[in-house]
PDB file of C-alpha atoms in Angstrom:
ATOM      1  CA  MET A  13      31.701   5.262   7.207  1.00  0.00           C
ATOM      2  CA  ILE A  14      27.965   5.464   7.984  1.00  0.00           C
ATOM      3  CA  PRO A  15      26.134   8.644   6.796  1.00  0.00           C
ATOM      4  CA  LYS A  16      24.844  10.947   9.545  1.00  0.00           C
ATOM      5  CA  GLU A  17      21.273  10.487   8.256  1.00  0.00           C
ATOM      6  CA  LEU A  18      21.465   6.847   9.310  1.00  0.00           C
ATOM      7  CA  SER A  19      22.743   7.433  12.861  1.00  0.00           C
ATOM      8  CA  HIS A  20      19.318   6.673  14.357  1.00  0.00           C
ATOM      9  CA  TYR A  21      19.851   2.995  13.500  1.00  0.00           C
ATOM     10  CA  PHE A  22      22.361   2.825  16.355  1.00  0.00           C
ATOM     11  CA  GLU A  23      19.638   3.657  18.885  1.00  0.00           C
ATOM     12  CA  GLU A  24      18.326   0.762  20.941  1.00  0.00           C
ATOM     13  CA  GLY A  25      14.990  -0.511  19.666  1.00  0.00           C
ATOM     14  CA  ASP A  26      15.179   1.474  16.436  1.00  0.00           C
ATOM     15  CA  HIS A  27      14.956  -1.706  14.352  1.00  0.00           C
ATOM     16  CA  ASN A  28      11.339  -2.109  15.492  1.00  0.00           C
ATOM     17  CA  GLN A  29      10.442   1.336  14.169  1.00  0.00           C
ATOM     18  CA  VAL A  30      12.059   1.187  10.730  1.00  0.00           C
ATOM     19  CA  LEU A  31       9.308  -0.321   8.600  1.00  0.00           C
ATOM     20  CA  TYR A  32       6.674  -2.200  10.560  1.00  0.00           C
ATOM     21  CA  TYR A  33       5.315   0.596  12.759  1.00  0.00           C
ATOM     22  CA  ARG A  34       6.034   3.699  10.725  1.00  0.00           C
ATOM     23  CA  VAL A  35       2.775   3.775   8.759  1.00  0.00           C
ATOM     24  CA  SER A  36       0.492   3.390  11.790  1.00  0.00           C
ATOM     25  CA  GLN A  37       2.466   5.909  13.819  1.00  0.00           C
ATOM     26  CA  ASP A  38       2.372   8.487  11.034  1.00  0.00           C
ATOM     27  CA  LYS A  39      -1.378   8.094  10.655  1.00  0.00           C
ATOM     28  CA  LYS A  40      -1.956   8.497  14.397  1.00  0.00           C
ATOM     29  CA  ALA A  41       0.118  11.671  14.307  1.00  0.00           C
ATOM     30  CA  GLY A  42      -1.990  13.011  11.425  1.00  0.00           C
ATOM     31  CA  VAL A  43       0.754  12.770   8.794  1.00  0.00           C
ATOM     32  CA  LYS A  44      -0.860  12.301   5.388  1.00  0.00           C
ATOM     33  CA  ASP A  45       2.149  10.765   3.646  1.00  0.00           C
ATOM     34  CA  THR A  46       3.989   7.895   5.303  1.00  0.00           C
ATOM     35  CA  CYS A  47       7.770   7.668   5.739  1.00  0.00           C
ATOM     36  CA  VAL A  48       8.155   4.665   3.442  1.00  0.00           C
ATOM     37  CA  ALA A  49       9.781   6.779   0.732  1.00  0.00           C
ATOM     38  CA  GLU A  50      12.193   8.168   3.327  1.00  0.00           C
ATOM     39  CA  THR A  51      13.072   4.639   4.472  1.00  0.00           C
ATOM     40  CA  ILE A  52      13.807   3.558   0.901  1.00  0.00           C
ATOM     41  CA  ARG A  53      15.991   6.654   0.466  1.00  0.00           C
ATOM     42  CA  GLU A  54      17.936   5.652   3.582  1.00  0.00           C
ATOM     43  CA  MET A  55      18.394   2.145   2.206  1.00  0.00           C
ATOM     44  CA  LEU A  56      19.905   3.612  -0.945  1.00  0.00           C
ATOM     45  CA  LEU A  57      22.194   5.812   1.167  1.00  0.00           C
ATOM     46  CA  LEU A  58      23.352   2.732   3.046  1.00  0.00           C
ATOM     47  CA  GLN A  59      23.967   0.850  -0.188  1.00  0.00           C
ATOM     48  CA  GLU A  60      26.074   3.742  -1.480  1.00  0.00           C
ATOM     49  CA  ALA A  61      28.064   3.914   1.774  1.00  0.00           C
ATOM     50  CA  LEU A  62      28.733   0.182   1.742  1.00  0.00           C
ATOM     51  CA  GLY A  63      29.802   0.238  -1.882  1.00  0.00           C
ATOM     52  CA  ARG A  64      32.125   3.181  -1.229  1.00  0.00           C
ATOM     53  CA  ASN A  65      33.863   1.672   1.813  1.00  0.00           C
ATOM     54  CA  PHE A  66      33.994  -2.057   1.073  1.00  0.00           C
ATOM     55  CA  ILE A  67      35.181  -4.008  -1.915  1.00  0.00           C
ATOM     56  CA  PRO A  68      32.339  -5.807  -3.786  1.00  0.00           C
ATOM     57  CA  SER A  69      33.801  -9.293  -3.269  1.00  0.00           C
ATOM     58  CA  PHE A  70      33.765  -8.805   0.492  1.00  0.00           C
ATOM     59  CA  LEU A  71      30.155  -7.602   0.519  1.00  0.00           C
ATOM     60  CA  SER A  72      28.848 -10.295  -1.832  1.00  0.00           C
ATOM     61  CA  GLY A  73      30.026 -12.979   0.583  1.00  0.00           C
ATOM     62  CA  LEU A  74      27.998 -11.603   3.505  1.00  0.00           C
ATOM     63  CA  PRO A  75      24.524 -13.189   3.954  1.00  0.00           C
ATOM     64  CA  GLU A  76      23.274  -9.942   5.523  1.00  0.00           C
ATOM     65  CA  TYR A  77      24.263  -7.923   2.452  1.00  0.00           C
ATOM     66  CA  GLN A  78      22.786 -10.543   0.124  1.00  0.00           C
ATOM     67  CA  ILE A  79      19.408 -10.180   1.873  1.00  0.00           C
ATOM     68  CA  PHE A  80      19.735  -6.396   1.750  1.00  0.00           C
ATOM     69  CA  GLN A  81      20.523  -6.481  -1.969  1.00  0.00           C
ATOM     70  CA  ARG A  82      17.617  -8.838  -2.595  1.00  0.00           C
ATOM     71  CA  VAL A  83      15.208  -6.422  -0.884  1.00  0.00           C
ATOM     72  CA  LEU A  84      16.358  -3.594  -3.138  1.00  0.00           C
ATOM     73  CA  GLU A  85      16.139  -5.698  -6.308  1.00  0.00           C
ATOM     74  CA  GLU A  86      12.678  -7.064  -5.504  1.00  0.00           C
ATOM     75  CA  GLN A  87      11.127  -3.885  -4.151  1.00  0.00           C
ATOM     76  CA  LEU A  88      12.766  -1.333  -6.439  1.00  0.00           C
ATOM     77  CA  PRO A  89      12.546  -2.657 -10.014  1.00  0.00           C
ATOM     78  CA  GLU A  90      13.214  -0.292 -12.901  1.00  0.00           C
ATOM     79  CA  ASP A  91      10.166   1.920 -13.506  1.00  0.00           C
ATOM     80  CA  GLY A  92       8.289   1.396 -16.715  1.00  0.00           C
ATOM     81  CA  PRO A  93       4.843   1.915 -18.261  1.00  0.00           C
ATOM     82  CA  ASP A  94       3.886  -1.727 -17.607  1.00  0.00           C
ATOM     83  CA  GLN A  95       5.014  -1.775 -13.974  1.00  0.00           C
ATOM     84  CA  LEU A  96       2.346  -2.557 -11.379  1.00  0.00           C
ATOM     85  CA  PHE A  97       2.763  -2.044  -7.642  1.00  0.00           C
ATOM     86  CA  ILE A  98       0.331  -3.593  -5.171  1.00  0.00           C
ATOM     87  CA  ALA A  99       0.287  -2.181  -1.642  1.00  0.00           C
ATOM     88  CA  ASP A 100      -1.810  -2.086   1.512  1.00  0.00           C
ATOM     89  CA  GLY A 101      -4.527   0.561   1.765  1.00  0.00           C
ATOM     90  CA  ALA A 102      -2.623   2.273   4.578  1.00  0.00           C
ATOM     91  CA  TYR A 103      -0.116   3.547   1.998  1.00  0.00           C
ATOM     92  CA  ASN A 104      -2.815   5.366   0.023  1.00  0.00           C
ATOM     93  CA  SER A 105      -2.366   9.139  -0.266  1.00  0.00           C
ATOM     94  CA  ASP A 106      -2.676  11.960  -2.777  1.00  0.00           C
ATOM     95  CA  ARG A 107       1.118  12.280  -2.801  1.00  0.00           C
ATOM     96  CA  LEU A 108       1.415   8.618  -3.766  1.00  0.00           C
ATOM     97  CA  GLU A 109      -0.934   9.160  -6.711  1.00  0.00           C
ATOM     98  CA  GLU A 110       1.196  12.090  -7.852  1.00  0.00           C
ATOM     99  CA  LEU A 111       4.391  10.023  -7.675  1.00  0.00           C
ATOM    100  CA  VAL A 112       3.044   7.047  -9.637  1.00  0.00           C
ATOM    101  CA  SER A 113       1.664   9.413 -12.262  1.00  0.00           C
ATOM    102  CA  GLU A 114       5.054  11.117 -12.504  1.00  0.00           C
ATOM    103  CA  LYS A 115       6.871   7.775 -12.827  1.00  0.00           C
ATOM    104  CA  LYS A 116       4.240   6.471 -15.292  1.00  0.00           C
ATOM    105  CA  VAL A 117       3.538   3.322 -13.274  1.00  0.00           C
ATOM    106  CA  GLU A 118       0.316   1.875 -11.921  1.00  0.00           C
ATOM    107  CA  ILE A 119      -0.411   1.207  -8.267  1.00  0.00           C
ATOM    108  CA  GLN A 120      -3.303  -0.578  -6.617  1.00  0.00           C
ATOM    109  CA  THR A 121      -3.874  -0.270  -2.902  1.00  0.00           C
ATOM    110  CA  THR A 122      -5.943  -3.047  -1.376  1.00  0.00           C
ATOM    111  CA  SER A 123      -7.934  -3.302   1.860  1.00  0.00           C
ATOM    112  CA  LEU A 124      -8.773   0.390   1.910  1.00  0.00           C
ATOM    113  CA  THR A 125      -8.734   1.519   5.532  1.00  0.00           C
ATOM    114  CA  GLU A 126     -11.834   3.701   5.348  1.00  0.00           C
ATOM    115  CA  LYS A 127     -15.417   3.202   4.158  1.00  0.00           C
ATOM    116  CA  ALA A 128     -15.546   3.307   0.369  1.00  0.00           C
ATOM    117  CA  PRO A 129     -17.152   6.516  -0.950  1.00  0.00           C
ATOM    118  CA  GLU A 130     -19.992   6.552  -3.475  1.00  0.00           C
ATOM    119  CA  ASP A 131     -18.885   5.119  -6.812  1.00  0.00           C
ATOM    120  CA  ILE A 132     -20.167   8.191  -8.675  1.00  0.00           C
ATOM    121  CA  LEU A 133     -17.397  10.309  -7.111  1.00  0.00           C
ATOM    122  CA  ALA A 134     -14.887   8.555  -9.365  1.00  0.00           C
ATOM    123  CA  ASP A 135     -16.399  10.439 -12.325  1.00  0.00           C
ATOM    124  CA  PHE A 136     -15.686  13.913 -10.930  1.00  0.00           C
ATOM    125  CA  VAL A 137     -12.891  15.716 -12.784  1.00  0.00           C
ATOM    126  CA  LEU A 138     -10.668  17.841 -10.547  1.00  0.00           C
ATOM    127  CA  ASN A 139      -7.828  20.210 -11.352  1.00  0.00           C
ATOM    128  CA  ALA A 140      -4.203  19.165 -10.838  1.00  0.00           C
ATOM    129  CA  ASP A 141      -4.074  20.585  -7.294  1.00  0.00           C
ATOM    130  CA  LYS A 142      -7.409  18.931  -6.393  1.00  0.00           C
ATOM    131  CA  THR A 143      -8.781  22.245  -5.180  1.00  0.00           C
ATOM    132  CA  GLU A 144     -11.457  22.750  -7.865  1.00  0.00           C
ATOM    133  CA  VAL A 145     -14.133  20.687  -9.596  1.00  0.00           C
ATOM    134  CA  GLN A 146     -13.794  21.063 -13.341  1.00  0.00           C
ATOM    135  CA  LEU A 147     -16.594  18.720 -14.419  1.00  0.00           C
ATOM    136  CA  CYS A 148     -19.284  16.767 -12.577  1.00  0.00           C
ATOM    137  CA  PRO A 149     -20.181  13.170 -13.591  1.00  0.00           C
ATOM    138  CA  CYS A 150     -22.788  14.555 -16.022  1.00  0.00           C
ATOM    139  CA  GLY A 151     -20.209  16.775 -17.722  1.00  0.00           C
ATOM    140  CA  LYS A 152     -21.413  20.052 -16.188  1.00  0.00           C
ATOM    141  CA  ALA A 153     -18.861  22.695 -15.180  1.00  0.00           C
ATOM    142  CA  PRO A 154     -19.490  24.567 -11.903  1.00  0.00           C
ATOM    143  CA  THR A 155     -20.025  28.310 -11.928  1.00  0.00           C
ATOM    144  CA  ALA A 156     -17.919  28.690  -8.783  1.00  0.00           C
ATOM    145  CA  CYS A 157     -15.745  26.594  -6.447  1.00  0.00           C
ATOM    146  CA  LYS A 158     -14.621  27.189  -2.892  1.00  0.00           C
ATOM    147  CA  TYR A 159     -11.801  25.171  -1.346  1.00  0.00           C
ATOM    148  CA  ASN A 160     -11.223  24.726   2.387  1.00  0.00           C
ATOM    149  CA  PRO A 161      -7.529  23.878   2.977  1.00  0.00           C
ATOM    150  CA  ASN A 162      -8.212  22.791   6.568  1.00  0.00           C
ATOM    151  CA  THR A 163     -10.717  20.062   5.667  1.00  0.00           C
ATOM    152  CA  GLY A 164      -9.890  19.480   2.005  1.00  0.00           C
ATOM    153  CA  ASN A 165     -13.563  20.076   1.082  1.00  0.00           C
ATOM    154  CA  ILE A 166     -14.373  21.497  -2.349  1.00  0.00           C
ATOM    155  CA  THR A 167     -17.789  23.187  -2.533  1.00  0.00           C
ATOM    156  CA  ALA A 168     -18.916  23.479  -6.150  1.00  0.00           C
ATOM    157  CA  THR A 169     -21.869  25.648  -7.163  1.00  0.00           C
ATOM    158  CA  MET A 170     -23.599  24.075 -10.148  1.00  0.00           C
ATOM    159  CA  PRO A 171     -25.293  26.146 -12.891  1.00  0.00           C
ATOM    160  CA  GLY A 172     -29.040  26.663 -13.155  1.00  0.00           C
ATOM    161  CA  ASN A 173     -30.033  24.196 -10.462  1.00  0.00           C
ATOM    162  CA  CYS A 174     -29.075  21.394 -12.863  1.00  0.00           C
ATOM    163  CA  CYS A 175     -28.756  18.885 -10.003  1.00  0.00           C
ATOM    164  CA  ALA A 176     -32.528  18.925  -9.384  1.00  0.00           C
ATOM    165  CA  SER A 177     -33.190  16.816 -12.474  1.00  0.00           C
ATOM    166  CA  CYS A 178     -29.922  14.828 -12.381  1.00  0.00           C
ATOM    167  CA  PRO A 179     -30.263  11.049 -11.869  1.00  0.00           C
ATOM    168  CA  HIS A 180     -27.120  11.107  -9.689  1.00  0.00           C
ATOM    169  CA  GLN A 181     -28.394  13.785  -7.305  1.00  0.00           C
ATOM    170  CA  LYS A 182     -28.766  11.397  -4.338  1.00  0.00           C
ATOM    171  CA  GLU A 183     -25.428   9.681  -4.975  1.00  0.00           C
ATOM    172  CA  CYS A 184     -23.572  12.994  -5.175  1.00  0.00           C
ATOM    173  CA  LYS A 185     -25.538  14.251  -2.134  1.00  0.00           C
ATOM    174  CA  ALA A 186     -26.170  17.526  -3.950  1.00  0.00           C
ATOM    175  CA  ILE A 187     -27.810  20.249  -1.849  1.00  0.00           C
ATOM    176  CA  ILE A 188     -30.603  21.863  -3.870  1.00  0.00           C
ATOM    177  CA  ASN A 189     -31.749  25.405  -3.144  1.00  0.00           C
ATOM    178  CA  ASN A 190     -34.976  25.904  -5.111  1.00  0.00           C
ATOM    179  CA  LYS A 191     -35.395  29.436  -3.817  1.00  0.00           C
ATOM    180  CA  LYS A 192     -32.051  30.612  -5.207  1.00  0.00           C
ATOM    181  CA  LYS A 193     -32.250  28.129  -8.096  1.00  0.00           C
ATOM    182  CA  LYS A 194     -28.829  26.688  -7.525  1.00  0.00           C
ATOM    183  CA  SER A 195     -27.226  23.488  -6.225  1.00  0.00           C
ATOM    184  CA  THR A 196     -24.012  22.793  -4.399  1.00  0.00           C
ATOM    185  CA  VAL A 197     -21.922  19.634  -4.294  1.00  0.00           C
ATOM    186  CA  ARG A 198     -19.142  18.884  -1.800  1.00  0.00           C
ATOM    187  CA  VAL A 199     -16.282  16.513  -2.579  1.00  0.00           C
ATOM    188  CA  THR A 200     -12.661  16.082  -1.533  1.00  0.00           C
ATOM    189  CA  GLY A 201      -9.662  15.078  -3.592  1.00  0.00           C
ATOM    190  CA  LYS A 202      -9.158  12.084  -1.313  1.00  0.00           C
ATOM    191  CA  SER A 203     -12.745  10.842  -1.743  1.00  0.00           C
ATOM    192  CA  VAL A 204     -12.469  11.083  -5.541  1.00  0.00           C
ATOM    193  CA  THR A 205      -9.163   9.175  -5.497  1.00  0.00           C
ATOM    194  CA  CYS A 206     -10.554   6.487  -3.160  1.00  0.00           C
ATOM    195  CA  ALA A 207     -13.650   6.077  -5.343  1.00  0.00           C
ATOM    196  CA  LYS A 208     -11.482   5.495  -8.411  1.00  0.00           C
ATOM    197  CA  GLN A 209      -9.386   2.943  -6.556  1.00  0.00           C
ATOM    198  CA  ALA A 210     -12.451   1.177  -5.154  1.00  0.00           C
ATOM    199  CA  ARG A 211     -13.923   0.970  -8.662  1.00  0.00           C
ATOM    200  CA  HIS A 212     -10.721  -0.546 -10.026  1.00  0.00           C
ATOM    201  CA  PHE A 213     -10.525  -2.894  -7.059  1.00  0.00           C
ATOM    202  CA  SER A 214     -14.011  -4.254  -7.877  1.00  0.00           C
ATOM    203  CA  THR A 215     -12.970  -5.325 -11.394  1.00  0.00           C
ATOM    204  CA  GLU A 216     -11.751  -8.845 -12.110  1.00  0.00           C
ATOM    205  CA  GLU A 217      -8.231  -7.521 -12.659  1.00  0.00           C
ATOM    206  CA  GLY A 218      -8.363  -5.651  -9.360  1.00  0.00           C
ATOM    207  CA  LYS A 219      -9.578  -8.701  -7.463  1.00  0.00           C
ATOM    208  CA  SER A 220      -6.827 -10.792  -9.065  1.00  0.00           C
ATOM    209  CA  ASN A 221      -4.171  -8.293  -7.984  1.00  0.00           C
ATOM    210  CA  ALA A 222      -5.564  -8.227  -4.439  1.00  0.00           C
ATOM    211  CA  ASN A 223      -5.504 -12.027  -4.262  1.00  0.00           C
ATOM    212  CA  ARG A 224      -1.888 -12.013  -5.425  1.00  0.00           C
ATOM    213  CA  ARG A 225      -0.881  -9.755  -2.551  1.00  0.00           C
ATOM    214  CA  ASN A 226      -3.027 -11.659  -0.059  1.00  0.00           C
ATOM    215  CA  GLY A 227      -1.397 -14.911  -1.185  1.00  0.00           C
ATOM    216  CA  VAL A 228       2.046 -13.529  -0.376  1.00  0.00           C
ATOM    217  CA  GLU A 229       1.157 -11.957   2.969  1.00  0.00           C
ATOM    218  CA  GLY A 230      -1.182 -14.776   3.973  1.00  0.00           C
ATOM    219  CA  ILE A 231       1.734 -17.153   4.485  1.00  0.00           C
ATOM    220  CA  MET A 232       3.343 -14.920   7.100  1.00  0.00           C
ATOM    221  CA  SER A 233      -0.031 -14.336   8.741  1.00  0.00           C
ATOM    222  CA  VAL A 234      -0.571 -18.099   9.171  1.00  0.00           C
ATOM    223  CA  MET A 235       3.001 -18.586  10.363  1.00  0.00           C
ATOM    224  CA  ARG A 236       2.460 -15.990  13.069  1.00  0.00           C
ATOM    225  CA  ARG A 237      -1.080 -16.921  14.157  1.00  0.00           C
ATOM    226  CA  LYS A 238      -0.993 -20.719  13.872  1.00  0.00           C
ATOM    227  CA  TYR A 239       2.654 -21.675  14.150  1.00  0.00           C
ATOM    228  CA  GLY A 240       3.834 -19.000  16.611  1.00  0.00           C
ATOM    229  CA  ILE A 241       6.893 -17.891  14.643  1.00  0.00           C
ATOM    230  CA  ASP A 242       7.060 -14.693  16.734  1.00  0.00           C
ATOM    231  CA  HIS A 243       7.960 -16.772  19.791  1.00  0.00           C
ATOM    232  CA  ILE A 244      10.569 -19.341  18.792  1.00  0.00           C
ATOM    233  CA  PRO A 245      11.061 -21.732  21.759  1.00  0.00           C
ATOM    234  CA  VAL A 246      14.747 -22.558  21.092  1.00  0.00           C
ATOM    235  CA  PHE A 247      18.081 -20.722  21.326  1.00  0.00           C
ATOM    236  CA  GLY A 248      21.162 -20.688  19.132  1.00  0.00           C
ATOM    237  CA  LEU A 249      21.452 -20.069  15.397  1.00  0.00           C
ATOM    238  CA  GLU A 250      21.445 -23.726  14.310  1.00  0.00           C
ATOM    239  CA  TRP A 251      18.499 -24.640  16.547  1.00  0.00           C
ATOM    240  CA  ILE A 252      16.529 -21.631  15.309  1.00  0.00           C
ATOM    241  CA  LYS A 253      17.258 -22.592  11.695  1.00  0.00           C
ATOM    242  CA  SER A 254      16.082 -26.155  12.330  1.00  0.00           C
ATOM    243  CA  TRP A 255      12.924 -24.932  14.064  1.00  0.00           C
ATOM    244  CA  ILE A 256      12.036 -22.548  11.230  1.00  0.00           C
ATOM    245  CA  TRP A 257      12.644 -25.106   8.476  1.00  0.00           C
ATOM    246  CA  THR A 258      10.627 -27.738  10.357  1.00  0.00           C
ATOM    247  CA  THR A 259       7.778 -25.267  10.796  1.00  0.00           C
ATOM    248  CA  LEU A 260       7.831 -24.362   7.090  1.00  0.00           C
ATOM    249  CA  LEU A 261       7.804 -28.055   6.217  1.00  0.00           C
ATOM    250  CA  SER A 262       4.751 -28.531   8.442  1.00  0.00           C
ATOM    251  CA  TYR A 263       3.003 -25.633   6.736  1.00  0.00           C
ATOM    252  CA  ASN A 264       3.722 -27.060   3.274  1.00  0.00           C
ATOM    253  CA  LEU A 265       2.557 -30.549   4.268  1.00  0.00           C
ATOM    254  CA  VAL A 266      -0.743 -29.173   5.560  1.00  0.00           C
ATOM    255  CA  LYS A 267      -1.236 -27.169   2.358  1.00  0.00           C
ATOM    256  CA  TYR A 268      -0.446 -30.233   0.253  1.00  0.00           C
ATOM    257  CA  GLN A 269      -2.883 -32.380   2.231  1.00  0.00           C
ATOM    258  CA  LYS A 270      -5.643 -29.812   1.766  1.00  0.00           C
ATOM    259  CA  TYR A 271      -4.912 -29.737  -1.959  1.00  0.00           C
ATOM    260  CA  LYS A 272      -5.132 -33.527  -2.198  1.00  0.00           C
ATOM    261  CA  LEU A 273      -8.462 -33.567  -0.371  1.00  0.00           C
ATOM    262  CA  SER A 274      -9.950 -30.830  -2.562  1.00  0.00           C
ATOM    263  CA  PHE A 275      -8.677 -32.573  -5.714  1.00  0.00           C
ATOM    264  CA  LYS A 276     -10.217 -35.862  -4.554  1.00  0.00           C
ATOM    265  CA  LYS A 277     -13.571 -34.165  -4.015  1.00  0.00           C
ATOM    266  CA  GLN A 278     -13.449 -32.674  -7.512  1.00  0.00           C
ATOM    267  CA  VAL A 279     -12.708 -36.089  -9.037  1.00  0.00           C
ATOM    268  CA  MET A 280     -15.551 -37.737  -7.087  1.00  0.00           C
ATOM    269  CA  ALA A 281     -17.935 -34.970  -8.149  1.00  0.00           C
ATOM    270  CA  VAL A 282     -17.172 -35.684 -11.816  1.00  0.00           C
TER     271      VAL A 282
END
């Protein structure tokens, strides 16, 4: 009843590799696009297999299936022009930008994993394949472009040594050749994309979106670092449930106490 594509889930230890480690492992292996899309596809395959082999009333009564269905509903809403996805910077890739553009949705990746490029790079206009510079930030079109598929570098030769008098020459790191009266600029599609994302991230809307994601993930971070939820010191389902609920209650009480103290300080300041 289980599709062949999902047979790896039967392997011992596979559950640790499904979501949590896939991104880091792909990056170490030099894979530009992570396997998250593949994982979601497998989840949809599993949903189809379950729906085909079990009656809905039987599935709806299973807590495991309810959690599974909730994941799909929360993480895969219907695409639309007003849909916003917020993800970790590790998920950033050119392929991701292509997909969100195709689906007409907006995505913001936070905590970019590399040093942010110069802001001016966001104003470069590239072709659809990101192999040529069509316009520089000053609106000048190059006379020639050379693309290196191994490094992703685009070397653009600018007309008439125009970079010599450009106010953005240092930001673009243009190489000026006075003898040949020409300038060259090197950019990559990834650096242009990252610069655009970094610019959006610096806006008030971008900071608000980042805080929204941090607020969600921050809870689990505190639960792991401060309350040791990765190492539950009891055994048995009921004892584990009691331990988790007691820990969550402790977390909420601490948060409430901090809120009361901050509110009291605000009142006293007035």
